[in-house]
Short mmCIF file of C-alpha atoms in Angstrom, two decimals:
data_model
loop_
_atom_site.label_atom_id
_atom_site.label_comp_id
_atom_site.label_asym_id
_atom_site.label_seq_id
_atom_site.Cartn_x
_atom_site.Cartn_y
_atom_site.Cartn_z
CA SER A 1 88.90 71.11 152.20
CA GLN A 2 85.95 69.47 150.31
CA LYS A 3 85.77 65.77 150.40
CA ILE A 4 83.72 62.52 149.32
CA GLU A 5 83.82 59.47 150.26
CA GLN A 6 83.14 55.92 149.48
CA ASN A 7 83.99 53.23 152.12
CA SER A 8 86.52 51.15 150.19
CA GLU A 9 87.73 50.21 146.64
CA ALA A 10 86.19 46.96 146.34
CA LEU A 11 83.62 45.15 148.43
CA ASN A 12 83.35 40.87 148.66
CA ILE A 13 80.00 39.00 149.50
CA GLN A 14 78.29 35.93 148.97
CA GLU A 15 75.64 35.51 146.96
CA GLY A 16 72.36 36.34 148.33
CA LYS A 17 73.98 38.53 150.71
CA THR A 18 72.64 42.06 151.60
CA ALA A 19 75.96 44.24 150.20
CA THR A 20 76.27 47.80 151.99
CA LEU A 21 78.21 50.47 150.18
CA THR A 22 78.06 53.69 151.89
CA CYS A 23 79.02 57.43 150.46
CA ASN A 24 81.03 60.66 153.58
CA TYR A 25 80.85 63.64 152.93
CA THR A 26 82.51 66.98 154.56
CA ASN A 27 81.98 70.73 153.51
CA TYR A 28 79.54 69.98 151.16
CA SER A 29 75.45 71.04 151.21
CA PRO A 30 74.10 68.97 148.55
CA ALA A 31 70.42 69.01 147.08
CA TYR A 32 69.69 65.71 146.16
CA LEU A 33 72.16 62.54 146.18
CA GLN A 34 72.83 59.47 143.18
CA TRP A 35 73.65 56.46 143.03
CA TYR A 36 74.99 55.05 140.04
CA ARG A 37 76.56 51.17 138.93
CA GLN A 38 79.73 51.55 136.59
CA ASP A 39 80.70 48.19 134.50
CA PRO A 40 84.36 48.49 133.11
CA GLY A 41 84.21 50.01 129.28
CA ARG A 42 80.72 51.83 129.94
CA GLY A 43 78.42 55.21 131.02
CA PRO A 44 77.40 55.19 134.66
CA VAL A 45 73.37 54.00 135.04
CA PHE A 46 71.54 55.94 137.12
CA LEU A 47 69.56 53.42 140.31
CA LEU A 48 68.44 56.34 142.70
CA LEU A 49 68.13 59.72 143.47
CA ILE A 50 67.59 60.69 146.95
CA ARG A 51 66.48 64.65 148.72
CA GLU A 52 67.41 66.37 151.36
CA ASN A 53 64.59 66.38 153.11
CA GLU A 54 64.33 62.50 152.64
CA LYS A 55 65.11 59.73 155.01
CA GLU A 56 64.93 56.81 153.10
CA LYS A 57 64.07 55.64 149.09
CA ARG A 58 63.89 52.24 147.55
CA LYS A 59 63.65 51.27 143.67
CA GLU A 60 63.09 46.11 143.58
CA ARG A 61 66.07 45.14 145.75
CA LEU A 62 67.78 48.42 145.97
CA LYS A 63 67.68 50.44 149.34
CA VAL A 64 69.52 54.26 149.48
CA THR A 65 69.35 55.73 153.12
CA PHE A 66 70.69 59.76 153.65
CA ASP A 67 71.03 61.57 157.04
CA THR A 68 72.85 65.27 156.39
CA THR A 69 73.79 65.16 160.21
CA LEU A 70 75.58 62.69 160.37
CA LYS A 71 76.60 63.41 155.86
CA GLN A 72 76.30 60.28 154.89
CA SER A 73 73.94 57.58 152.12
CA LEU A 74 73.82 53.70 152.79
CA PHE A 75 73.29 51.85 149.73
CA HIS A 76 72.05 48.25 150.14
CA ILE A 77 71.85 45.97 147.45
CA THR A 78 69.40 42.91 148.78
CA ALA A 79 69.49 39.12 147.88
CA SER A 80 72.60 39.85 146.12
CA GLN A 81 73.50 38.52 142.70
CA PRO A 82 76.69 37.88 140.83
CA ALA A 83 74.92 39.85 138.29
CA ASP A 84 75.21 42.48 140.05
CA SER A 85 78.84 42.74 140.39
CA ALA A 86 79.98 46.14 139.25
CA THR A 87 81.13 49.71 140.26
CA TYR A 88 78.94 52.02 142.46
CA LEU A 89 79.30 55.84 142.48
CA CYS A 90 77.26 58.07 144.94
CA ALA A 91 77.42 61.90 142.99
CA LEU A 92 76.37 64.92 145.30
CA ALA A 93 74.59 67.62 143.66
CA PHE A 94 75.04 70.81 144.93
CA GLU A 95 75.72 74.75 144.23
CA GLY A 96 78.95 75.75 143.12
CA ASN A 97 80.58 79.58 141.98
CA TYR A 98 78.85 78.97 138.65
CA GLY A 99 75.93 77.04 139.89
CA GLN A 100 74.66 73.74 140.80
CA ASN A 101 77.90 70.78 140.38
CA PHE A 102 78.01 67.51 140.97
CA VAL A 103 80.60 65.64 142.20
CA PHE A 104 80.93 61.69 142.57
CA GLY A 105 83.09 59.78 144.96
CA PRO A 106 85.45 57.19 143.88
CA GLY A 107 83.17 54.39 143.85
CA THR A 108 82.99 50.88 145.15
CA ARG A 109 84.02 47.64 143.15
CA LEU A 110 81.46 45.35 144.13
CA SER A 111 81.98 41.54 143.51
CA VAL A 112 78.71 39.35 144.12
CA LEU A 113 80.68 35.32 144.53
CA PRO A 114 78.63 32.47 143.35
CA LYS B 1 64.02 56.34 122.83
CA ALA B 2 67.41 56.00 121.56
CA GLY B 3 70.24 56.84 124.26
CA VAL B 4 72.99 58.98 124.76
CA THR B 5 75.82 59.05 122.05
CA GLN B 6 79.04 60.06 121.34
CA THR B 7 81.16 60.17 119.20
CA PRO B 8 84.66 58.96 118.74
CA ARG B 9 84.25 56.06 120.16
CA TYR B 10 88.32 56.20 120.34
CA LEU B 11 90.65 59.19 119.50
CA ILE B 12 94.78 59.38 119.51
CA LYS B 13 95.84 62.55 119.55
CA THR B 14 98.86 64.31 120.16
CA ARG B 15 100.20 66.66 122.19
CA GLY B 16 99.38 70.73 121.31
CA GLN B 17 96.92 69.56 118.69
CA GLN B 18 93.39 70.33 119.48
CA VAL B 19 90.18 67.81 119.94
CA THR B 20 86.18 67.90 119.59
CA LEU B 21 84.07 65.47 120.62
CA SER B 22 80.14 65.33 120.07
CA CYS B 23 77.37 64.52 122.50
CA SER B 24 73.66 63.57 120.54
CA PRO B 25 71.40 63.53 124.09
CA ILE B 26 68.55 61.79 124.46
CA SER B 27 65.47 63.06 122.50
CA GLY B 28 63.73 66.20 123.91
CA HIS B 29 66.24 65.96 126.80
CA ARG B 30 67.63 69.65 127.15
CA SER B 31 70.98 69.43 129.45
CA VAL B 32 73.97 67.95 128.97
CA SER B 33 76.91 67.80 131.13
CA TRP B 34 80.59 66.09 130.16
CA TYR B 35 82.42 64.72 132.67
CA GLN B 36 85.98 63.50 132.68
CA GLN B 37 87.23 60.23 134.34
CA THR B 38 90.42 59.05 134.71
CA PRO B 39 91.98 55.92 137.33
CA GLY B 40 93.36 58.30 139.52
CA GLN B 41 90.79 61.28 139.49
CA GLY B 42 87.42 59.42 139.31
CA LEU B 43 84.70 60.71 137.25
CA GLN B 44 84.96 64.74 137.38
CA PHE B 45 82.16 67.23 136.52
CA LEU B 46 83.36 69.73 133.38
CA PHE B 47 80.17 71.76 132.47
CA GLU B 48 76.73 71.57 131.48
CA TYR B 49 74.81 73.58 128.90
CA PHE B 50 70.35 74.06 128.77
CA SER B 51 69.17 75.58 125.65
CA GLU B 52 72.27 76.76 124.39
CA THR B 53 73.84 78.18 127.40
CA GLN B 54 76.52 76.87 129.86
CA ARG B 55 74.66 76.85 132.97
CA ASN B 56 77.59 75.03 135.06
CA LYS B 57 80.70 74.88 135.15
CA GLY B 58 83.87 72.87 136.90
CA ASN B 59 87.15 74.24 137.64
CA PHE B 60 88.92 73.17 134.38
CA PRO B 61 91.27 75.33 132.07
CA GLY B 62 90.12 77.49 129.81
CA ARG B 63 90.83 74.96 127.08
CA PHE B 64 87.89 72.61 127.40
CA SER B 65 85.53 74.54 126.55
CA GLY B 66 81.87 73.71 124.41
CA ARG B 67 78.74 74.41 122.88
CA GLN B 68 75.24 73.00 122.37
CA PHE B 69 73.44 73.78 120.08
CA SER B 70 69.21 74.08 118.95
CA ASN B 71 69.01 70.50 118.66
CA SER B 72 70.73 69.52 121.81
CA ARG B 73 73.39 68.18 120.74
CA SER B 74 76.52 69.18 122.79
CA GLU B 75 80.35 69.73 121.55
CA MET B 76 83.70 69.77 123.84
CA ASN B 77 86.93 70.71 122.95
CA VAL B 78 89.96 70.49 124.56
CA SER B 79 92.48 72.48 123.13
CA THR B 80 96.71 72.34 123.28
CA LEU B 81 95.98 69.28 124.77
CA GLU B 82 97.94 67.84 127.12
CA LEU B 83 99.80 63.90 128.48
CA GLY B 84 97.41 64.67 131.55
CA ASP B 85 93.65 64.92 128.99
CA SER B 86 94.15 61.47 128.44
CA ALA B 87 91.28 59.88 129.86
CA LEU B 88 87.14 58.52 129.05
CA TYR B 89 85.06 61.88 128.38
CA LEU B 90 81.06 60.76 129.66
CA CYS B 91 78.53 62.95 128.23
CA ALA B 92 75.43 62.91 130.50
CA SER B 93 71.54 63.71 129.00
CA SER B 94 69.00 64.88 131.27
CA LEU B 95 65.41 66.65 131.58
CA ASP B 96 66.35 70.48 133.22
CA GLY B 97 69.80 68.77 134.70
CA ASN B 98 68.30 68.74 138.16
CA ALA B 99 67.45 64.98 138.06
CA GLU B 100 69.11 61.34 136.91
CA GLN B 101 71.41 61.24 134.67
CA TYR B 102 71.38 59.58 131.01
CA PHE B 103 75.25 58.62 130.71
CA GLY B 104 76.78 58.05 127.90
CA PRO B 105 79.32 55.25 125.84
CA GLY B 106 82.36 58.03 126.24
CA THR B 107 85.05 58.87 124.29
CA ARG B 108 88.48 57.14 125.19
CA LEU B 109 91.16 59.98 124.56
CA THR B 110 94.76 58.60 124.48
CA VAL B 111 96.99 62.00 123.83
CA THR B 112 100.76 60.64 122.90
#
């Protein structure tokens, strides 16, 4: 069956360290993968998109990698700050029965401790 | 540039009723997608509209329907509400549906 998982429900790290979040999937062939940030009571905010033929993307303190062989994406936040505390969601875009579908992972709740 | 807006923000309905939610995308965006978010199931894709046509569809029953108008504004309708329909309903707009999506604040629907 098709499944998308994120490494842990919650992750606590110390301010200044690098946070690494994992997104694993099975039985999908995604065209691309996205990462979003969601704060309580608000809609998700787009962070990064990486396509199947790309290995790595960077944006400021954020870096995402995509390994279609391992069926895994890693999301890194370097020099983390308490303001980075939020839930992070990965999302796959793939061809479904009715055209392009999006499926989201369950999210990882990141807490950056001062 | 104004963001995605959704109305109403909160709604309480009774089982068996129907409800219509509205979404106004970012100006110039032609694709609008709808999602249901619950603590147990996470964020689930309902459907996507592009140029007034439903282009993509998730695995939800026919009680969930939508439409898009010529100005790209979209509505989602849920008929014969069930308790399990209680959720945060999010819409997201994008230029063409194949890139980053911009989410609205959501409509919190409670079915009693």
